[in-house]
Coordinates of C-alpha atoms in Angstrom, one line a residue:
M1 CA 0.0 0.0 0.0
N2 CA 2.9 2.4 0.9
L3 CA 4.6 1.5 -2.4
N4 CA 1.3 2.2 -4.3
F5 CA 1.0 5.6 -2.5
L6 CA 4.7 6.5 -3.3
D7 CA 4.2 5.6 -6.9
K8 CA 1.1 7.8 -7.2
L9 CA 3.0 10.6 -5.4
G10 CA 5.9 10.3 -7.8
D11 CA 3.6 10.3 -10.8
W12 CA 1.7 13.4 -9.5
N13 CA 4.9 15.4 -8.9
P14 CA 8.3 13.8 -9.4
Q15 CA 10.1 16.9 -8.0
F16 CA 8.1 16.8 -4.8
F17 CA 8.9 13.1 -4.5
R18 CA 12.6 13.8 -5.0
E19 CA 12.6 16.4 -2.3
L20 CA 10.8 14.1 0.2
K21 CA 13.3 11.3 -0.5
G22 CA 16.2 13.6 0.3
R23 CA 14.7 15.2 3.4
L24 CA 12.0 13.2 5.1
K25 CA 14.3 10.7 6.9
V26 CA 13.3 9.2 10.3
F27 CA 15.9 10.9 12.4
P28 CA 15.5 14.5 11.0
A29 CA 11.7 14.1 11.2
A30 CA 11.8 12.9 14.8
I31 CA 14.1 15.8 15.7
A32 CA 11.7 18.3 14.1
V33 CA 8.6 16.9 16.0
V34 CA 10.5 16.7 19.3
S35 CA 11.8 20.2 18.9
S36 CA 8.3 21.5 18.3
L37 CA 6.9 19.7 21.3
F38 CA 9.8 21.0 23.5
V39 CA 9.1 24.6 22.4
Q40 CA 5.4 24.2 23.2
L41 CA 6.4 22.8 26.7
I42 CA 8.7 25.8 27.3
V43 CA 6.0 28.3 26.3
F44 CA 3.5 26.6 28.6
L45 CA 5.9 26.5 31.6
Y46 CA 7.0 30.0 31.0
Q47 CA 3.4 31.3 31.2
L48 CA 2.8 29.0 34.2
R49 CA 5.5 30.8 36.2
E50 CA 3.0 33.5 37.2
F51 CA 0.5 31.0 38.7
P52 CA -1.2 32.8 41.6
G53 CA -0.3 31.2 45.0
E54 CA -0.6 32.0 48.7
K55 CA 1.5 35.2 48.3
Y56 CA -0.5 36.7 45.5
S57 CA -0.8 40.4 46.0
M58 CA -4.1 41.9 47.1
F59 CA -3.9 44.4 44.3
G60 CA -3.2 41.7 41.7
E61 CA -5.3 41.7 38.5
Y62 CA -7.2 38.5 39.4
C63 CA -7.9 39.2 43.1
T64 CA -11.6 39.9 43.5
L65 CA -10.8 41.9 46.7
G66 CA -8.5 44.2 44.9
M67 CA -11.1 46.9 44.2
T68 CA -12.3 46.8 47.8
Y69 CA -8.7 47.3 49.1
E70 CA -8.2 50.0 46.5
K71 CA -11.2 51.9 47.8
L72 CA -9.9 51.4 51.3
R73 CA -6.5 52.8 50.4
V74 CA -8.1 55.9 48.8
K75 CA -10.4 56.4 51.8
L76 CA -7.4 56.2 54.2
E77 CA -5.4 58.6 52.1
Q78 CA -8.3 61.1 52.2
E79 CA -8.6 60.8 56.0
L80 CA -4.9 61.2 56.5
A81 CA -4.9 64.2 54.2
V82 CA -7.8 65.8 56.2
Q83 CA -5.9 65.0 59.5
Y84 CA -2.7 66.5 58.1
G85 CA -4.5 69.7 57.2
Q86 CA -6.0 70.0 60.6
L87 CA -2.6 69.6 62.3
Q88 CA -1.1 72.2 60.0
E89 CA -3.8 74.6 61.0
L90 CA -3.2 73.9 64.8
F91 CA 0.6 74.4 64.2
R92 CA 0.0 77.8 62.7
R93 CA -2.4 78.7 65.5
Y94 CA 0.0 77.8 68.4
S95 CA 2.9 79.4 66.5
S96 CA 1.3 82.8 66.5
P97 CA 2.4 85.4 69.2
D98 CA -1.1 85.5 70.7
E99 CA -1.4 81.7 71.5
Y100 CA 2.3 80.6 71.4
D101 CA 2.7 77.3 73.3
P102 CA 6.0 75.5 72.9
A103 CA 4.8 72.2 74.5
R104 CA 1.8 72.1 72.3
L105 CA 3.9 72.8 69.2
Q106 CA 6.2 69.9 70.1
Q107 CA 3.2 67.6 70.4
I108 CA 1.8 68.7 67.1
K109 CA 5.1 68.2 65.3
L110 CA 5.2 64.6 66.5
Q111 CA 1.6 64.1 65.3
I112 CA 2.5 65.6 61.9
A113 CA 5.5 63.3 61.5
E114 CA 3.3 60.3 62.4
V115 CA 0.7 61.2 59.8
Q116 CA 3.4 61.7 57.1
N117 CA 4.9 58.4 58.0
K118 CA 1.5 56.7 57.5
Q119 CA 0.9 58.5 54.2
T120 CA 4.3 57.3 53.0
H121 CA 3.9 53.7 54.0
I122 CA 0.2 53.1 53.5
Y123 CA 0.5 51.4 50.2
D124 CA 3.4 49.2 51.4
H125 CA 1.3 48.2 54.4
L126 CA -1.7 47.3 52.3
N127 CA 0.5 45.6 49.6
K128 CA 1.8 43.2 52.3
Q129 CA -1.7 41.8 52.6
F130 CA -2.1 38.7 50.4
C131 CA -5.2 37.7 48.6
P132 CA -7.0 34.6 50.0
L133 CA -6.9 31.7 47.6
D134 CA -10.7 31.5 47.4
K135 CA -10.8 35.1 46.3
I136 CA -8.6 34.6 43.2
D137 CA -10.5 34.4 39.9
M138 CA -8.8 31.3 38.6
Q139 CA -11.1 31.0 35.6
M140 CA -10.1 34.4 34.3
W141 CA -6.4 33.7 35.0
W142 CA -6.5 30.4 33.0
R143 CA -8.4 32.2 30.1
D144 CA -5.8 34.9 29.9
H145 CA -3.0 32.3 30.4
W146 CA -4.2 30.4 27.4
G147 CA -4.5 33.6 25.4
Y148 CA -0.9 34.5 26.0
I149 CA 0.1 30.9 24.9
F150 CA -2.0 31.3 21.8
T151 CA -0.4 34.6 20.9
T152 CA 3.1 33.4 21.5
L153 CA 2.6 30.3 19.4
S154 CA 1.0 32.4 16.6
V155 CA 4.1 34.7 16.5
I156 CA 6.5 31.7 16.6
C157 CA 4.6 30.0 13.8
I158 CA 4.7 33.1 11.6
F159 CA 8.4 33.7 12.0
T160 CA 9.3 30.0 11.6
L161 CA 7.3 29.5 8.5
L162 CA 8.2 32.7 6.7
V163 CA 11.8 33.3 7.7
A164 CA 13.1 29.7 7.9
G165 CA 11.0 28.6 4.9
T166 CA 12.4 31.3 2.6
Y167 CA 15.9 30.6 3.7
L168 CA 15.6 26.9 2.9
L169 CA 14.1 27.6 -0.6
I170 CA 16.7 30.2 -1.6
N171 CA 19.5 28.1 -0.2
N172 CA 18.2 25.0 -2.1
L173 CA 18.2 26.9 -5.4
A174 CA 21.6 28.3 -4.8
T175 CA 23.0 24.8 -4.0
E176 CA 21.3 23.3 -7.1
E177 CA 22.8 26.1 -9.2
R178 CA 26.3 25.6 -7.7
R179 CA 26.2 21.9 -8.3
G180 CA 24.8 22.2 -11.8
T181 CA 21.7 20.1 -11.1
L182 CA 19.3 22.9 -11.6
N183 CA 20.1 22.9 -15.4
F184 CA 19.2 19.2 -15.5
I185 CA 15.8 20.0 -13.8
R186 CA 15.3 22.8 -16.4
L187 CA 15.8 20.2 -19.2
S188 CA 13.4 17.7 -17.7
P189 CA 10.0 17.2 -19.4
Q190 CA 8.2 18.3 -16.2
P191 CA 6.2 21.5 -16.5
E192 CA 7.6 24.6 -14.8
V193 CA 4.7 24.8 -12.4
S194 CA 5.1 21.2 -11.3
V195 CA 8.8 21.6 -10.6
L196 CA 8.3 24.8 -8.6
I197 CA 5.4 23.5 -6.6
G198 CA 7.4 20.4 -5.8
K199 CA 10.1 22.7 -4.5
M200 CA 7.7 24.7 -2.4
L201 CA 6.1 21.6 -0.9
G202 CA 9.2 19.5 -0.5
V203 CA 12.1 21.8 0.5
P204 CA 10.5 23.1 3.8
I205 CA 9.0 19.8 4.7
L206 CA 10.7 19.7 8.1
I207 CA 9.4 23.2 8.8
Y208 CA 5.9 21.9 8.0
L209 CA 6.3 19.0 10.4
V210 CA 7.3 21.5 13.2
I211 CA 4.2 23.6 12.6
L212 CA 1.9 20.6 12.2
A213 CA 3.0 19.3 15.6
A214 CA 2.1 22.7 17.1
V215 CA -1.3 23.1 15.4
P216 CA -3.3 21.0 17.9
F217 CA -1.9 22.9 20.9
H218 CA -2.5 26.1 19.1
F219 CA -6.2 25.3 18.5
L220 CA -6.5 24.1 22.1
S221 CA -5.1 27.3 23.6
G222 CA -7.3 29.4 21.3
H223 CA -10.4 27.4 22.3
S224 CA -9.5 27.6 26.0
S225 CA -9.1 31.4 25.7
N226 CA -12.6 31.7 24.2
I227 CA -11.4 32.6 20.7
P228 CA -14.0 31.7 18.0
T229 CA -12.8 28.7 16.0
I230 CA -13.8 30.5 12.7
N231 CA -11.2 33.3 13.6
I232 CA -8.5 30.7 14.1
I233 CA -9.4 29.2 10.6
Y234 CA -9.3 32.7 9.1
F235 CA -5.8 33.2 10.7
W236 CA -4.4 30.0 9.3
S237 CA -5.9 30.7 5.8
V238 CA -4.1 34.0 5.7
I239 CA -0.9 32.3 7.0
I240 CA -1.1 29.7 4.2
A241 CA -1.6 32.4 1.6
G242 CA 1.3 34.4 3.1
C243 CA 3.5 31.3 2.9
I244 CA 2.6 30.8 -0.8
F245 CA 3.4 34.5 -1.5
F246 CA 6.7 34.6 0.4
Y247 CA 7.8 31.2 -0.9
S248 CA 7.0 32.2 -4.5
A249 CA 9.0 35.4 -4.0
A250 CA 11.8 33.4 -2.6
L251 CA 11.9 31.2 -5.6
L252 CA 11.9 34.2 -7.9
F253 CA 14.7 35.8 -5.9
G254 CA 16.7 32.6 -6.1
L255 CA 16.3 32.3 -9.9
S256 CA 16.9 36.0 -10.8
C257 CA 19.8 36.9 -8.4
R258 CA 22.2 34.0 -8.9
W259 CA 25.2 36.4 -8.9
L260 CA 24.8 36.8 -5.1
S261 CA 26.0 33.2 -4.6
G262 CA 26.3 32.2 -0.9
F263 CA 25.0 35.5 0.4
Q264 CA 21.7 35.0 -1.4
P265 CA 19.8 33.0 1.2
W266 CA 20.9 35.2 4.0
L267 CA 19.9 38.4 2.2
G268 CA 16.5 36.9 1.3
S269 CA 15.6 35.5 4.7
G270 CA 17.1 38.6 6.4
S271 CA 14.9 40.9 4.3
V272 CA 11.8 38.9 5.3
L273 CA 12.9 39.0 9.0
L274 CA 13.3 42.8 8.8
F275 CA 10.0 43.2 7.1
L276 CA 8.2 41.1 9.8
L277 CA 9.9 43.1 12.6
I278 CA 8.8 46.4 11.1
T279 CA 5.2 45.2 10.6
I280 CA 5.0 43.7 14.1
A281 CA 6.1 47.1 15.4
F282 CA 3.2 48.7 13.4
A283 CA 0.8 46.2 14.8
S284 CA 2.0 46.6 18.4
S285 CA 1.9 50.4 18.3
S286 CA -1.2 52.2 19.6
S287 CA -1.2 54.7 16.8
S288 CA -4.3 55.0 14.6
Y289 CA -4.6 53.7 11.1
V290 CA -2.0 55.4 8.8
V291 CA -2.6 55.3 5.0
E292 CA 1.1 55.3 4.3
T293 CA 1.4 51.8 5.7
A294 CA -1.9 50.4 4.5
W295 CA -0.7 48.3 1.6
L296 CA 2.5 47.3 3.4
R297 CA 0.3 45.9 6.2
M298 CA -1.6 43.8 3.7
F299 CA 1.5 41.6 3.3
S300 CA 2.0 41.0 7.0
P301 CA -0.2 38.7 9.1
F302 CA 0.5 40.6 12.4
D303 CA -2.2 43.3 12.0
L304 CA -4.7 40.7 11.1
T305 CA -3.7 38.7 14.2
N306 CA -4.4 41.7 16.3
Y307 CA -7.7 42.2 14.4
L308 CA -8.9 38.6 14.8
F309 CA -7.6 38.2 18.4
P310 CA -7.9 41.7 20.1
N311 CA -5.3 42.4 22.9
S312 CA -3.0 39.8 21.4
L313 CA -0.1 42.1 20.4
N314 CA -1.3 45.3 22.1
G315 CA -4.0 46.1 24.6
Y316 CA -6.5 48.2 22.6
S317 CA -9.3 49.6 24.7
S318 CA -12.0 48.7 22.1
Y319 CA -12.5 47.0 18.8
N320 CA -12.9 50.4 17.0
S321 CA -9.4 51.5 18.1
L322 CA -7.8 48.7 16.1
P323 CA -5.9 50.1 13.1
L324 CA -7.5 47.7 10.6
A325 CA -11.0 48.4 11.9
K326 CA -10.7 51.8 10.2
L327 CA -9.4 50.5 6.9
Q328 CA -11.3 51.6 3.8
F329 CA -10.8 50.8 0.2
F330 CA -12.4 53.3 -2.2
H331 CA -14.6 54.3 0.7
W332 CA -15.8 50.7 1.2
Q333 CA -15.4 50.1 4.9
V334 CA -13.5 46.8 4.7
G335 CA -12.5 46.9 8.4
K336 CA -16.0 46.7 9.7
S337 CA -16.3 43.1 8.6
T338 CA -14.0 40.2 9.4
V339 CA -14.9 38.6 6.1
G340 CA -14.0 41.8 4.3
I341 CA -10.6 42.3 5.9
V342 CA -9.7 38.6 5.5
G343 CA -10.9 38.7 1.9
L344 CA -8.8 41.8 1.1
H345 CA -5.7 40.1 2.5
L346 CA -6.4 37.0 0.4
L347 CA -7.1 39.1 -2.7
N348 CA -3.9 41.0 -2.3
Y349 CA -1.9 37.9 -1.8
S350 CA -3.6 36.2 -4.7
L351 CA -2.8 39.0 -7.2
C352 CA 0.8 39.2 -6.1
I353 CA 1.2 35.4 -6.3
Y354 CA -0.3 35.5 -9.8
W355 CA 2.3 38.1 -11.0
I356 CA 5.2 36.3 -9.3
W357 CA 4.2 33.0 -11.0
Q358 CA 4.0 34.8 -14.3
A359 CA 7.6 35.8 -13.8
L360 CA 8.6 32.4 -12.5
T361 CA 7.3 30.5 -15.5
R362 CA 9.1 33.0 -17.8
C363 CA 12.6 32.8 -16.3
F364 CA 12.7 29.2 -15.1
R365 CA 13.6 27.7 -18.4
N366 CA 15.5 30.8 -19.6
P367 CA 17.3 32.5 -16.7
N368 CA 18.6 35.2 -19.0
I369 CA 15.2 36.5 -20.0
T370 CA 13.5 39.5 -18.2
I371 CA 11.3 38.3 -15.4
I372 CA 8.2 40.1 -16.9
S373 CA 7.4 41.2 -20.4
K374 CA 6.6 44.7 -21.5
S375 CA 2.9 43.8 -22.0
Q376 CA 2.8 42.3 -18.5
S377 CA 4.3 45.4 -17.0
Y378 CA 1.4 47.5 -18.2
L379 CA -1.2 45.4 -16.4
L380 CA 1.0 45.1 -13.3
M381 CA 1.4 48.9 -13.1
A382 CA -2.3 49.4 -13.5
C383 CA -3.0 46.9 -10.6
L384 CA -0.5 48.6 -8.4
Q385 CA -1.9 52.1 -9.0
I386 CA -5.5 50.9 -8.3
F387 CA -4.4 49.4 -5.0
N388 CA -2.5 52.6 -3.9
L389 CA -5.3 54.9 -5.0
G390 CA -7.9 52.8 -3.4
F391 CA -6.3 52.8 0.0
Y392 CA -5.6 56.6 -0.1
I393 CA -9.1 57.6 -1.3
G394 CA -10.6 55.3 1.4
A395 CA -8.6 57.1 4.1
S396 CA -8.9 60.7 2.7
Q397 CA -11.6 63.2 3.5
V398 CA -14.3 64.2 1.0
N399 CA -13.0 67.8 1.0
L400 CA -9.3 67.5 0.3
T401 CA -6.9 70.0 1.8
I402 CA -3.3 71.0 0.7
Y403 CA -2.1 69.0 3.7
D404 CA -3.9 65.9 2.3
I405 CA -2.2 66.3 -1.1
Q406 CA 1.2 66.8 0.4
N407 CA 0.7 63.8 2.7
Y408 CA -0.3 61.7 -0.3
A409 CA 2.7 62.9 -2.4
A410 CA 5.1 62.2 0.5
W411 CA 4.6 58.5 0.3
I412 CA 3.3 57.8 -3.3
Y413 CA 6.1 59.7 -5.0
P414 CA 9.0 57.7 -3.4
L415 CA 7.0 54.4 -3.9
N416 CA 6.5 55.0 -7.6
L417 CA 10.2 56.1 -7.9
L418 CA 11.3 52.7 -6.5
V419 CA 8.8 50.9 -8.7
F420 CA 10.1 52.6 -11.8
L421 CA 13.7 52.0 -10.8
G422 CA 12.8 48.3 -10.7
L423 CA 11.0 48.4 -14.0
I424 CA 14.0 50.1 -15.7
T425 CA 16.3 47.4 -14.3
I426 CA 14.0 44.6 -15.4
L427 CA 12.9 45.8 -18.8
S428 CA 16.1 47.4 -20.2
P429 CA 18.0 44.9 -22.5
H430 CA 21.8 44.8 -22.6
R431 CA 24.2 45.6 -25.5
Q432 CA 24.2 42.2 -27.3
T433 CA 20.3 42.0 -27.2
I434 CA 20.0 45.6 -28.6
Q435 CA 22.6 44.8 -31.2
D436 CA 20.8 41.7 -32.5
W437 CA 17.5 43.6 -32.4
S438 CA 18.8 46.5 -34.4
R439 CA 20.6 44.3 -36.9
Y440 CA 17.8 41.8 -37.6
R441 CA 14.6 43.8 -36.7
H442 CA 13.6 44.0 -40.4
Q443 CA 13.2 40.2 -40.3
N444 CA 10.7 40.2 -37.4
I445 CA 7.3 38.9 -38.3
S446 CA 4.1 38.3 -36.2
S447 CA 3.6 34.9 -34.7
G448 CA -0.1 34.9 -35.7
H449 CA -1.6 33.3 -38.8
S450 CA -1.1 36.3 -41.0
F451 CA 2.7 36.3 -40.7
R452 CA 2.7 40.1 -41.1
K453 CA 5.7 42.2 -40.4
I454 CA 5.9 43.8 -37.0
S455 CA 5.9 47.6 -37.1
L456 CA 8.6 49.5 -35.2
W457 CA 6.1 51.0 -32.7
E458 CA 4.6 47.6 -31.9
D459 CA 8.0 46.1 -31.5
L460 CA 9.0 48.9 -29.1
M461 CA 5.8 48.4 -27.1
R462 CA 5.8 44.6 -26.9
G463 CA 9.1 43.3 -28.2
E464 CA 11.4 41.3 -25.9
K465 CA 14.7 42.6 -27.4
S466 CA 13.8 46.2 -28.2
P467 CA 14.8 49.2 -26.0
A468 CA 12.5 49.8 -23.1
I469 CA 12.1 53.6 -23.4
L470 CA 8.6 53.4 -25.0
A471 CA 7.5 50.8 -22.5
I472 CA 8.6 52.9 -19.6
A473 CA 6.7 55.9 -21.1
I474 CA 3.5 53.8 -21.4
N475 CA 3.9 52.7 -17.8
L476 CA 4.3 56.4 -16.8
V477 CA 1.1 57.3 -18.7
I478 CA -0.7 54.5 -16.9
T479 CA 0.6 55.8 -13.6
A480 CA -0.1 59.4 -14.3
T481 CA -3.6 59.2 -15.8
P482 CA -5.6 58.6 -12.6
F483 CA -3.7 61.4 -10.9
I484 CA -4.3 63.8 -13.7
V485 CA -8.0 63.0 -13.8
W486 CA -8.1 63.3 -10.0
I487 CA -6.3 66.7 -10.1
L488 CA -8.7 68.0 -12.7
L489 CA -11.7 67.0 -10.6
W490 CA -10.6 68.9 -7.5
N491 CA -13.2 71.2 -6.1
S492 CA -12.6 74.7 -7.5
E493 CA -13.6 76.3 -4.3
Q494 CA -10.9 74.5 -2.3
F495 CA -8.1 74.6 -5.0
S496 CA -7.3 77.6 -7.2
V497 CA -6.1 77.3 -10.8
T498 CA -2.6 78.0 -9.6
A499 CA -2.7 74.9 -7.2
K500 CA -4.0 72.7 -10.0
T501 CA -1.4 73.9 -12.4
K502 CA 1.4 73.2 -9.9
A503 CA 0.0 69.7 -9.3
L504 CA -0.1 69.0 -13.0
L505 CA 3.5 70.3 -13.4
A506 CA 4.6 68.1 -10.6
V507 CA 3.3 65.1 -12.5
G508 CA 5.1 66.4 -15.6
L509 CA 8.4 66.7 -13.7
F510 CA 8.1 63.2 -12.4
I511 CA 7.4 61.8 -15.9
S512 CA 10.3 63.7 -17.5
L513 CA 12.7 62.7 -14.7
I514 CA 11.9 59.0 -14.9
M515 CA 12.3 59.1 -18.7
I516 CA 15.7 60.7 -18.3
Y517 CA 16.7 57.9 -15.9
A518 CA 15.4 55.2 -18.3
T519 CA 17.2 56.7 -21.3
L520 CA 20.4 57.1 -19.4
S521 CA 20.3 53.5 -18.1
Q522 CA 19.6 52.2 -21.6
L523 CA 22.6 54.2 -23.0
M524 CA 24.9 52.9 -20.3
L525 CA 23.8 49.3 -21.0
L526 CA 25.1 49.8 -24.5
M527 CA 28.6 50.1 -23.2
K528 CA 31.2 47.4 -24.0
N529 CA 32.2 47.3 -20.3
P530 CA 31.6 43.8 -18.9
K531 CA 30.3 45.3 -15.7
R532 CA 27.9 47.7 -17.4
G533 CA 24.9 46.3 -15.4
F534 CA 26.5 47.2 -12.1
L535 CA 27.7 50.5 -13.4
T536 CA 24.2 51.4 -14.7
V537 CA 22.4 50.6 -11.5
S538 CA 25.0 52.4 -9.4
T539 CA 24.9 55.5 -11.7
V540 CA 21.1 55.7 -11.8
I541 CA 20.8 55.3 -8.0
A542 CA 23.4 58.0 -7.5
V543 CA 21.6 60.4 -9.9
M544 CA 18.3 59.7 -8.1
F545 CA 19.4 60.0 -4.5
L546 CA 22.7 61.9 -4.2
P547 CA 21.3 65.4 -5.1
P548 CA 18.6 65.4 -2.4
M549 CA 21.0 63.9 0.1
I550 CA 23.6 66.6 -0.6
L551 CA 20.9 69.4 -0.3
G552 CA 19.7 67.8 3.0
I553 CA 23.3 67.5 4.4
L554 CA 24.0 71.2 3.5
G555 CA 20.8 72.2 5.3
I556 CA 19.2 73.7 2.2
S557 CA 15.6 73.5 3.0
A558 CA 12.8 73.3 0.4
Q559 CA 10.9 76.1 2.1
K560 CA 13.7 78.7 1.6
Y561 CA 15.4 77.4 -1.6
S562 CA 12.6 75.5 -3.3
I563 CA 14.0 76.1 -6.8
L564 CA 17.1 74.0 -6.0
W565 CA 14.8 71.0 -5.2
L566 CA 12.8 71.1 -8.4
P567 CA 15.3 69.2 -10.6
T568 CA 15.8 66.4 -8.0
T569 CA 13.8 63.3 -7.4
Y570 CA 12.1 65.0 -4.4
S571 CA 10.8 67.9 -6.6
W572 CA 7.4 67.7 -4.9
V573 CA 8.8 69.2 -1.7
G574 CA 9.9 72.4 -3.6
I575 CA 6.7 72.9 -5.7
P576 CA 4.5 74.4 -2.9
G577 CA 7.0 77.2 -2.3
S578 CA 7.8 77.9 -6.0
A579 CA 6.1 80.0 -8.6
I580 CA 4.7 78.5 -11.8
A581 CA 7.5 80.1 -13.9
P582 CA 10.5 78.3 -12.4
I583 CA 8.6 75.0 -12.3
T584 CA 7.7 75.4 -16.0
M585 CA 11.3 76.3 -16.8
T586 CA 12.6 73.2 -15.0
F587 CA 10.2 71.1 -16.9
F588 CA 11.3 72.4 -20.2
V589 CA 15.0 72.0 -19.3
Q590 CA 14.3 68.4 -18.4
L591 CA 12.5 67.9 -21.8
I592 CA 15.6 69.3 -23.6
V593 CA 17.9 66.9 -21.7
L594 CA 15.6 64.0 -22.4
S595 CA 15.5 64.9 -26.2
L596 CA 19.3 65.0 -26.3
L597 CA 19.6 61.6 -24.6
V598 CA 17.0 60.0 -26.9
F599 CA 18.8 61.4 -29.9
Q600 CA 22.0 59.9 -28.6
L601 CA 20.3 56.6 -27.9
I602 CA 18.9 56.3 -31.4
R603 CA 22.4 57.0 -32.8
Q604 CA 24.0 54.4 -30.5
V605 CA 21.4 51.8 -31.4
N606 CA 21.9 52.4 -35.1
L607 CA 25.7 52.1 -34.7
A608 CA 25.3 48.9 -32.7
G609 CA 23.1 47.4 -35.4
E610 CA 25.6 48.0 -38.2
S611 CA 27.2 44.8 -39.6
A612 CA 30.9 44.4 -39.4
T613 CA 31.2 44.7 -43.2
K614 CA 29.2 47.9 -43.3
A615 CA 31.2 49.4 -40.5
L616 CA 34.5 48.5 -42.3
I617 CA 33.3 50.0 -45.6
K618 CA 32.2 53.2 -43.8
S619 CA 35.6 53.4 -42.1
V620 CA 37.5 52.9 -45.5
N621 CA 35.3 55.6 -47.2
S622 CA 36.0 58.0 -44.4
Q623 CA 39.7 57.5 -44.7
Q624 CA 39.6 58.2 -48.5

């Protein structure tokens, strides 16, 4: 029967069967299960250390007499305060020349000192009183005790699955690449999806055993702390979706960043660990919902953990004070419904998983190809802008103010900047690819039934080997269109024509600046230097971030010297304090720079596409 099951498993997914054979040995599996049980025991005993005994304080949280003694303490403090005031009044009376009495004054001083001593030690005296065992609410203590265990296990499971799982997957791909076995897997007849799913299921199999051994105790602790079972199911459904997302991203990172070698798994898992630490800090803080972190929180399970199990990561006074309870998406109050917030998490994960797997299936067989095509980048950018705009519009007021606009620009501008930096890096082809495209472009025909010749514009928009300038421009149009429409629809009573013009010019500055970066990077990728990729990324990052960093270090503020900030990547901080004329002039200067770079790029592409014979004939003719 076991042989029959193994045969079926091997037929279903040979890669999964291969991973299981290599990892699921008796001794490692036993170590994984025992380690899981040992950690659960430690968590239980650690929480049990605070078990209330005979010396439990009267003012302890679970002592039912605590409120009575607190009222008694307040009453005694009030009585002593009244008595102290009366003695002070008597002291002033017998200190006066009319009724001066040294003996009486000495007696009053002793009484005042006694009252002060009682006031100082009243709390210590009452605190030495221990709560009777029959007055301790043990039912509430056990409920909270199980709640602490449940929260601890939830956090441990999240970190173990996401951090350890991503490390194992990236390390496995790096090892396979180093040994050369990954190329054999690529040449196998298995579909890409089957191989990658086999990796995701098989490589972290020991991690799965550790978590599966903890699931019963996790459910038991949740049930004992009166947490609804459906909320625990919601929690695990989001955890599973999160694992698929992070594991898919780990596979993509492992396939596309092979040049990092042995540092690759540490960088990948370390990035996940840093992300989880940042988001658990967001979830643990008592600050209200912030739109800047809305989409970021959709990738982390910690806010949802606090939402499903209130008081788990932070003691919120009520459900309405939870950050996710105020979440809105295009004014749809998602946070008011558990199904809505869980559904939004799953939808976000599903869309991201879809795009990652589009990239995985592209670059698995051919690691030298771009991870996404130009056509895919357009739809990806549209999805990204819809999500960003939806979260912001949901959080913004109906009547926008200048502060709302600046607040939105403060986070959407850097985010789009990083997105386009990634797009430029992904879509821009290198010298040899451009050379082949320029030389043999006239031979390109459509793959459809008509076998028509592909036009230049279509090739620039969709071609795999053509320069990425037009594709970046189309992505910029996709990004800018909703903002331009949004600016034009602003209420005329709230925003003047000048404010709208400045906002439109800000969009124009962003578009022209990104196009300059894209053209510059494509020009640098045409160099014959073998390290042109590294030089291109370094140069573009330096051009993007060095000018605003220098201005900041020199203390040149955007309020006083706004014109100096206009040509930088942080131009939006200088626009409110600048007039329309310098903004327009900066925009036209950037257009001139862009035109010159595009002209130089066309010239370089044509030169790269010349055949060796043609170049030789041209050289001979020039010498004659």
